[in-house]
Amino acid sequence: MPVHDRVQQHARNIPQSVAVNIDGQTLSWQQLWRHSQALYQSILSLPLSGHTVAIATGNAMTFPIAWLAATAQPLTAAMIDPLLPSAQLHDMLGRIKPGLLLLNQQDRATIALADKLQIRWLAVDRWLETAPAVPEERSEFSKGMHDATPFLINFTSGTTSLPKAFIRSRRSWRSSFENGEAIFQLADAPSTLFPGPLSNGIGLYCLNETLYAGGCFYSLGKWQPDAALALIAEQQIQRLVVVPTMIAGFARVADRQIFPSLRNLLSAGAKLELNHYRQARAMFPAARMQEYYGASELGFVAVSTLDDERISESLASVGKAFPGTTIEILDDEGATVAVNQPGRIFIRSEQVIEGYLWGDDGSAFKKYAERATVSDIGYLDEQQRLHIIGRRGNMIVSGGNNIYLSEIETTIKSIPGVIEAVVIAKDDHYLGKAIVAIVEAELTLAETIPVLCREHLAKYKLPRHYYHIRRWPLTPGGKIKRTELELRIANHDLRTDLTALPAGR
C-alpha cells in the first residue's frame, strides 16, 4: 500500500499537523505513524491462526491506526461494521475466521460474539493506553508491500441478508491514488469530510486518498446531517465526499444556511440527480461538483465534473473514463456496439477485484480475460461520455414491457421541490410487476406527482401506486434501505410515516 509510505513522509515533514479528526478526537501525523507501527508489531507478536485481521472499531479514532497496521505486509484487513445485526455479524465472522479481531473495549456485544466464535480479539483503545514506544524508523512496516498480495476483504452493499465478500490486491488501489490526486484536485483540499461509516468502500477509500495527499481527514461517530454541517462551518472544511441521499439529508436540516468554505463536493454510490444538484448548489455555492460512477468490484469507472451552465447535459452522463480505465459497451454476443447504442458496460482496469470469497451467484460480476462487468446497462456518446440506463437488477417486465426503474426515478427527482424519491416494483397478478413510487416532498406537491408523471412518462411506465413518506429507512452509511421498503409495500405496512396517494389515473 503506497499510503504507508506517504503517511511516513508526512510524519517526517509535518509531524504535529492533524492527520485525522474523528468525532472530535485527533491524531497528528507523528501519532498516527508511530501508533500504527506499534500496533503492527504487537499483532505480529501474537500467535495468530492466519494473516487476516478483522477491524470492527467503527468510526473511532482507533480506526485509522488499526487500518494501517492491519494492511501492512503480510496482513490482510477485513472490514466489519459493528452496527450490523448480530446474526449477520455472526455469519460474517464465522466465515472469515480472522486470526485477530480489532475492536473497542466498550463494544461488549462484539466481544461476546468473538468469544463465542473463539476468535482472538484486541481492544485497540485499551491497548493505546499502554502502547509501547516505537522508534521513528521501522523499515519493515512500510516496505515489502508486494502489489499482487491481498490487503483488503470488504463487502458489497447488496440486498441479501449476507453481503458478498470480495478480496482486493494492493495493485488494485495503487494504480488509482496518483490519478485520483490529480482528477479530484486533492492537493487543493487540505481538509476532507466523509460523514458516513469508514468500513463502507467509499469512506475507506476517501480516508486513504486523503492520507495519501496529506490532507486532514474528518468524520463523525455516526451519520448525523446537522452535526456534519456544523463541522463544515466550524472547521471551514473544503472538500466533502457523500452519497446522494446524504445531500437530501443535509437539505432537510440546512434551513437555508450556506457553507462558502466548501470548494469541492464529490458524489458517489448512486447517480446524482437534478434534485440533489439543486439542493447541493443552494448549500454550497462555491463548490466544484463532481460525481463518479463505479462499483465495489470495479473501482472507479467514470468521472464527471458538472457544468452549472449546462447542468442537464452534465447530469445526463456519468462522465468519461477514469484515468487508467477503458470502457467498452458490448452486446450479448460480446461484440462492440455502435455509439449511442445500449449494451452491457465492460471495463479494463487494474482496479478490478481479485474475486469473491462467497456470495457470487454469477448473475452480476463477471471477468472475461482482461474485461470485467457488473452487468450494468449503458452507452457511450460521441464524446465518449458514459450514460447509465439501468443498474443491475433495475429492469423489470411489466405488462410485457421492459422498464428501467431508474428512468422513472430520475423523472420524479427532476420535479422541483422533490427532496427524495424511490421507485420499486411489486408483484402484480395481471401485469407481472407493478411500479410503485415513494416520494418525499411537501404533501401538497406529492399529491400532484401522479399528474406530473403523466406529462413526462409513457403510459406503460407510469407508477400504479404512489406513496408519500416522511422518514426513510436508512443504512448506517445514509443509503435508503430499498429492500425494507419493498417488504413494507408488499405487506401493506404503512405505519405512520408512509401514506398512500391517489394514482390519478
mmCIF file of N, CA and C in Angstrom, residues 42-118:
data_model
loop_
_atom_site.group_PDB
_atom_site.id
_atom_site.type_symbol
_atom_site.label_atom_id
_atom_site.label_comp_id
_atom_site.label_asym_id
_atom_site.label_seq_id
_atom_site.Cartn_x
_atom_site.Cartn_y
_atom_site.Cartn_z
ATOM 1 N N SER A 42 2.768 -5.355 17.672
ATOM 2 C CA SER A 42 2.014 -6.131 18.656
ATOM 3 C C SER A 42 1.246 -7.269 17.987
ATOM 4 N N ILE A 43 0.658 -6.993 16.825
ATOM 5 C CA ILE A 43 -0.081 -8.030 16.101
ATOM 6 C C ILE A 43 0.860 -9.166 15.692
ATOM 7 N N LEU A 44 2.026 -8.806 15.160
ATOM 8 C CA LEU A 44 2.966 -9.823 14.707
ATOM 9 C C LEU A 44 3.502 -10.672 15.856
ATOM 10 N N SER A 45 3.461 -10.119 17.075
ATOM 11 C CA SER A 45 3.986 -10.864 18.221
ATOM 12 C C SER A 45 2.997 -11.899 18.745
ATOM 13 N N LEU A 46 1.751 -11.843 18.261
ATOM 14 C CA LEU A 46 0.723 -12.770 18.739
ATOM 15 C C LEU A 46 0.762 -14.076 17.938
ATOM 16 N N PRO A 47 0.405 -15.182 18.565
ATOM 17 C CA PRO A 47 0.335 -16.463 17.847
ATOM 18 C C PRO A 47 -0.985 -16.571 17.072
ATOM 19 N N LEU A 48 -1.019 -15.979 15.881
ATOM 20 C CA LEU A 48 -2.252 -15.900 15.112
ATOM 21 C C LEU A 48 -2.418 -17.117 14.205
ATOM 22 N N SER A 49 -3.677 -17.469 13.970
ATOM 23 C CA SER A 49 -4.003 -18.536 13.016
ATOM 24 C C SER A 49 -4.360 -17.891 11.683
ATOM 25 N N GLY A 50 -3.360 -17.562 10.888
ATOM 26 C CA GLY A 50 -3.598 -16.898 9.617
ATOM 27 C C GLY A 50 -3.250 -15.426 9.665
ATOM 28 N N HIS A 51 -3.321 -14.762 8.513
ATOM 29 C CA HIS A 51 -2.906 -13.371 8.391
ATOM 30 C C HIS A 51 -4.078 -12.387 8.260
ATOM 31 N N THR A 52 -5.306 -12.860 8.404
ATOM 32 C CA THR A 52 -6.457 -11.965 8.290
ATOM 33 C C THR A 52 -6.743 -11.298 9.632
ATOM 34 N N VAL A 53 -6.792 -9.961 9.613
ATOM 35 C CA VAL A 53 -7.103 -9.178 10.806
ATOM 36 C C VAL A 53 -8.393 -8.406 10.530
ATOM 37 N N ALA A 54 -9.448 -8.708 11.251
ATOM 38 C CA ALA A 54 -10.730 -8.026 11.070
ATOM 39 C C ALA A 54 -10.760 -6.743 11.903
ATOM 40 N N ILE A 55 -11.328 -5.691 11.335
ATOM 41 C CA ILE A 55 -11.421 -4.391 12.011
ATOM 42 C C ILE A 55 -12.893 -4.078 12.241
ATOM 43 N N ALA A 56 -13.276 -3.957 13.519
ATOM 44 C CA ALA A 56 -14.671 -3.660 13.878
ATOM 45 C C ALA A 56 -14.719 -2.516 14.882
ATOM 46 N N THR A 57 -13.864 -1.520 14.690
ATOM 47 C CA THR A 57 -13.814 -0.392 15.625
ATOM 48 C C THR A 57 -14.900 0.638 15.347
ATOM 49 N N GLY A 58 -15.547 0.560 14.160
ATOM 50 C CA GLY A 58 -16.500 1.603 13.807
ATOM 51 C C GLY A 58 -15.782 2.916 13.575
ATOM 52 N N ASN A 59 -16.551 3.993 13.516
ATOM 53 C CA ASN A 59 -15.971 5.317 13.284
ATOM 54 C C ASN A 59 -15.401 5.874 14.589
ATOM 55 N N ALA A 60 -14.152 5.529 14.844
ATOM 56 C CA ALA A 60 -13.472 5.960 16.059
ATOM 57 C C ALA A 60 -12.048 6.324 15.712
ATOM 58 N N MET A 61 -11.394 7.038 16.623
ATOM 59 C CA MET A 61 -10.017 7.444 16.414
ATOM 60 C C MET A 61 -9.100 6.242 16.236
ATOM 61 N N THR A 62 -9.508 5.088 16.754
ATOM 62 C CA THR A 62 -8.699 3.880 16.621
ATOM 63 C C THR A 62 -8.731 3.294 15.209
ATOM 64 N N PHE A 63 -9.703 3.691 14.394
ATOM 65 C CA PHE A 63 -9.853 3.062 13.081
ATOM 66 C C PHE A 63 -8.638 3.248 12.181
ATOM 67 N N PRO A 64 -8.177 4.487 11.923
ATOM 68 C CA PRO A 64 -7.028 4.621 11.012
ATOM 69 C C PRO A 64 -5.768 3.944 11.517
ATOM 70 N N ILE A 65 -5.584 3.881 12.844
ATOM 71 C CA ILE A 65 -4.434 3.165 13.409
ATOM 72 C C ILE A 65 -4.556 1.679 13.085
ATOM 73 N N ALA A 66 -5.731 1.121 13.341
ATOM 74 C CA ALA A 66 -5.965 -0.294 13.060
ATOM 75 C C ALA A 66 -5.824 -0.588 11.576
ATOM 76 N N TRP A 67 -6.327 0.305 10.748
ATOM 77 C CA TRP A 67 -6.276 0.102 9.297
ATOM 78 C C TRP A 67 -4.839 0.027 8.799
ATOM 79 N N LEU A 68 -3.996 0.987 9.169
ATOM 80 C CA LEU A 68 -2.611 0.978 8.689
ATOM 81 C C LEU A 68 -1.866 -0.250 9.199
ATOM 82 N N ALA A 69 -2.105 -0.631 10.442
ATOM 83 C CA ALA A 69 -1.426 -1.805 10.991
ATOM 84 C C ALA A 69 -1.879 -3.086 10.305
ATOM 85 N N ALA A 70 -3.175 -3.205 10.042
ATOM 86 C CA ALA A 70 -3.731 -4.457 9.526
ATOM 87 C C ALA A 70 -3.545 -4.632 8.029
ATOM 88 N N THR A 71 -3.052 -3.611 7.332
ATOM 89 C CA THR A 71 -2.833 -3.729 5.887
ATOM 90 C C THR A 71 -1.353 -3.770 5.535
ATOM 91 N N ALA A 72 -0.481 -3.782 6.544
ATOM 92 C CA ALA A 72 0.956 -3.919 6.281
ATOM 93 C C ALA A 72 1.279 -5.392 6.034
ATOM 94 N N GLN A 73 2.201 -5.630 5.134
ATOM 95 C CA GLN A 73 2.608 -6.991 4.799
ATOM 96 C C GLN A 73 3.008 -7.776 6.062
ATOM 97 N N PRO A 74 2.578 -9.009 6.255
ATOM 98 C CA PRO A 74 1.818 -9.880 5.347
ATOM 99 C C PRO A 74 0.327 -9.930 5.680
ATOM 100 N N LEU A 75 -0.198 -8.912 6.361
ATOM 101 C CA LEU A 75 -1.564 -8.957 6.871
ATOM 102 C C LEU A 75 -2.591 -8.539 5.817
ATOM 103 N N THR A 76 -3.807 -9.006 6.017
ATOM 104 C CA THR A 76 -4.944 -8.603 5.192
ATOM 105 C C THR A 76 -6.059 -8.139 6.121
ATOM 106 N N ALA A 77 -6.587 -6.948 5.868
ATOM 107 C CA ALA A 77 -7.635 -6.376 6.716
ATOM 108 C C ALA A 77 -9.015 -6.749 6.188
ATOM 109 N N ALA A 78 -9.900 -7.157 7.094
ATOM 110 C CA ALA A 78 -11.300 -7.440 6.759
ATOM 111 C C ALA A 78 -12.169 -6.394 7.452
ATOM 112 N N MET A 79 -12.986 -5.676 6.678
ATOM 113 C CA MET A 79 -13.804 -4.602 7.210
ATOM 114 C C MET A 79 -15.110 -5.129 7.785
ATOM 115 N N ILE A 80 -15.336 -4.905 9.059
ATOM 116 C CA ILE A 80 -16.557 -5.357 9.728
ATOM 117 C C ILE A 80 -17.264 -4.141 10.327
ATOM 118 N N ASP A 81 -18.520 -3.943 9.952
ATOM 119 C CA ASP A 81 -19.323 -2.861 10.517
ATOM 120 C C ASP A 81 -19.985 -3.360 11.802
ATOM 121 N N PRO A 82 -19.577 -2.866 12.979
ATOM 122 C CA PRO A 82 -20.139 -3.378 14.233
ATOM 123 C C PRO A 82 -21.615 -3.057 14.416
ATOM 124 N N LEU A 83 -22.175 -2.177 13.559
ATOM 125 C CA LEU A 83 -23.586 -1.821 13.671
ATOM 126 C C LEU A 83 -24.510 -2.780 12.928
ATOM 127 N N LEU A 84 -23.938 -3.758 12.236
ATOM 128 C CA LEU A 84 -24.768 -4.737 11.542
ATOM 129 C C LEU A 84 -25.542 -5.597 12.540
ATOM 130 N N PRO A 85 -26.649 -6.189 12.131
ATOM 131 C CA PRO A 85 -27.386 -7.084 13.023
ATOM 132 C C PRO A 85 -26.492 -8.209 13.530
ATOM 133 N N SER A 86 -26.722 -8.653 14.756
ATOM 134 C CA SER A 86 -25.853 -9.640 15.383
ATOM 135 C C SER A 86 -25.792 -10.944 14.592
ATOM 136 N N ALA A 87 -26.910 -11.374 14.014
ATOM 137 C CA ALA A 87 -26.913 -12.615 13.241
ATOM 138 C C ALA A 87 -26.010 -12.497 12.017
ATOM 139 N N GLN A 88 -26.034 -11.321 11.390
ATOM 140 C CA GLN A 88 -25.196 -11.090 10.223
ATOM 141 C C GLN A 88 -23.718 -11.045 10.613
ATOM 142 N N LEU A 89 -23.412 -10.386 11.730
ATOM 143 C CA LEU A 89 -22.031 -10.356 12.219
ATOM 144 C C LEU A 89 -21.534 -11.763 12.535
ATOM 145 N N HIS A 90 -22.380 -12.545 13.153
ATOM 146 C CA HIS A 90 -22.033 -13.929 13.495
ATOM 147 C C HIS A 90 -21.667 -14.713 12.230
ATOM 148 N N ASP A 91 -22.475 -14.571 11.195
ATOM 149 C CA ASP A 91 -22.243 -15.301 9.951
ATOM 150 C C ASP A 91 -20.964 -14.830 9.265
ATOM 151 N N MET A 92 -20.765 -13.505 9.204
ATOM 152 C CA MET A 92 -19.592 -12.955 8.522
ATOM 153 C C MET A 92 -18.298 -13.357 9.224
ATOM 154 N N LEU A 93 -18.245 -13.179 10.544
ATOM 155 C CA LEU A 93 -17.037 -13.522 11.284
ATOM 156 C C LEU A 93 -16.793 -15.030 11.265
ATOM 157 N N GLY A 94 -17.875 -15.797 11.317
ATOM 158 C CA GLY A 94 -17.724 -17.243 11.264
ATOM 159 C C GLY A 94 -17.156 -17.718 9.940
ATOM 160 N N ARG A 95 -17.494 -17.029 8.861
ATOM 161 C CA ARG A 95 -16.984 -17.400 7.545
ATOM 162 C C ARG A 95 -15.547 -16.925 7.342
ATOM 163 N N ILE A 96 -15.248 -15.707 7.798
ATOM 164 C CA ILE A 96 -13.896 -15.169 7.614
ATOM 165 C C ILE A 96 -12.883 -15.878 8.500
ATOM 166 N N LYS A 97 -13.297 -16.163 9.742
ATOM 167 C CA LYS A 97 -12.415 -16.777 10.736
ATOM 168 C C LYS A 97 -11.084 -16.018 10.836
ATOM 169 N N PRO A 98 -11.138 -14.732 11.205
ATOM 170 C CA PRO A 98 -9.902 -13.944 11.281
ATOM 171 C C PRO A 98 -8.981 -14.444 12.380
ATOM 172 N N GLY A 99 -7.670 -14.236 12.158
ATOM 173 C CA GLY A 99 -6.718 -14.569 13.204
ATOM 174 C C GLY A 99 -6.818 -13.631 14.385
ATOM 175 N N LEU A 100 -7.324 -12.415 14.132
ATOM 176 C CA LEU A 100 -7.454 -11.408 15.184
ATOM 177 C C LEU A 100 -8.587 -10.462 14.822
ATOM 178 N N LEU A 101 -9.335 -10.031 15.832
ATOM 179 C CA LEU A 101 -10.405 -9.047 15.652
ATOM 180 C C LEU A 101 -10.052 -7.802 16.450
ATOM 181 N N LEU A 102 -9.924 -6.658 15.766
ATOM 182 C CA LEU A 102 -9.640 -5.388 16.418
ATOM 183 C C LEU A 102 -10.955 -4.656 16.658
ATOM 184 N N LEU A 103 -11.180 -4.208 17.901
ATOM 185 C CA LEU A 103 -12.418 -3.516 18.252
ATOM 186 C C LEU A 103 -12.144 -2.529 19.371
ATOM 187 N N ASN A 104 -13.199 -1.966 19.927
ATOM 188 C CA ASN A 104 -13.067 -1.049 21.068
ATOM 189 C C ASN A 104 -13.638 -1.709 22.319
ATOM 190 N N GLN A 105 -13.068 -1.364 23.478
ATOM 191 C CA GLN A 105 -13.395 -2.098 24.694
ATOM 192 C C GLN A 105 -14.844 -1.947 25.130
ATOM 193 N N GLN A 106 -15.531 -0.883 24.730
ATOM 194 C CA GLN A 106 -16.923 -0.716 25.143
ATOM 195 C C GLN A 106 -17.886 -1.547 24.295
ATOM 196 N N ASP A 107 -17.396 -2.161 23.214
ATOM 197 C CA ASP A 107 -18.270 -2.939 22.334
ATOM 198 C C ASP A 107 -18.425 -4.352 22.897
ATOM 199 N N ARG A 108 -19.179 -4.460 23.972
ATOM 200 C CA ARG A 108 -19.318 -5.726 24.677
ATOM 201 C C ARG A 108 -20.024 -6.792 23.837
ATOM 202 N N ALA A 109 -20.953 -6.378 22.986
ATOM 203 C CA ALA A 109 -21.687 -7.352 22.182
ATOM 204 C C ALA A 109 -20.753 -8.063 21.200
ATOM 205 N N THR A 110 -19.874 -7.292 20.540
ATOM 206 C CA THR A 110 -18.956 -7.898 19.580
ATOM 207 C C THR A 110 -17.895 -8.733 20.297
ATOM 208 N N ILE A 111 -17.465 -8.285 21.482
ATOM 209 C CA ILE A 111 -16.522 -9.075 22.271
ATOM 210 C C ILE A 111 -17.145 -10.423 22.645
ATOM 211 N N ALA A 112 -18.402 -10.395 23.076
ATOM 212 C CA ALA A 112 -19.086 -11.632 23.428
ATOM 213 C C ALA A 112 -19.216 -12.557 22.218
ATOM 214 N N LEU A 113 -19.480 -11.966 21.063
ATOM 215 C CA LEU A 113 -19.593 -12.759 19.843
ATOM 216 C C LEU A 113 -18.250 -13.388 19.486
ATOM 217 N N ALA A 114 -17.162 -12.592 19.611
ATOM 218 C CA ALA A 114 -15.827 -13.118 19.322
ATOM 219 C C ALA A 114 -15.492 -14.280 20.259
ATOM 220 N N ASP A 115 -15.826 -14.128 21.540
ATOM 221 C CA ASP A 115 -15.568 -15.204 22.500
ATOM 222 C C ASP A 115 -16.367 -16.467 22.131
ATOM 223 N N LYS A 116 -17.601 -16.272 21.719
ATOM 224 C CA LYS A 116 -18.447 -17.407 21.337
ATOM 225 C C LYS A 116 -17.858 -18.150 20.147
ATOM 226 N N LEU A 117 -17.292 -17.386 19.194
ATOM 227 C CA LEU A 117 -16.723 -17.985 17.988
ATOM 228 C C LEU A 117 -15.258 -18.376 18.172
ATOM 229 N N GLN A 118 -14.743 -18.162 19.376
ATOM 230 C CA GLN A 118 -13.353 -18.473 19.706
ATOM 231 C C GLN A 118 -12.384 -17.722 18.788
#
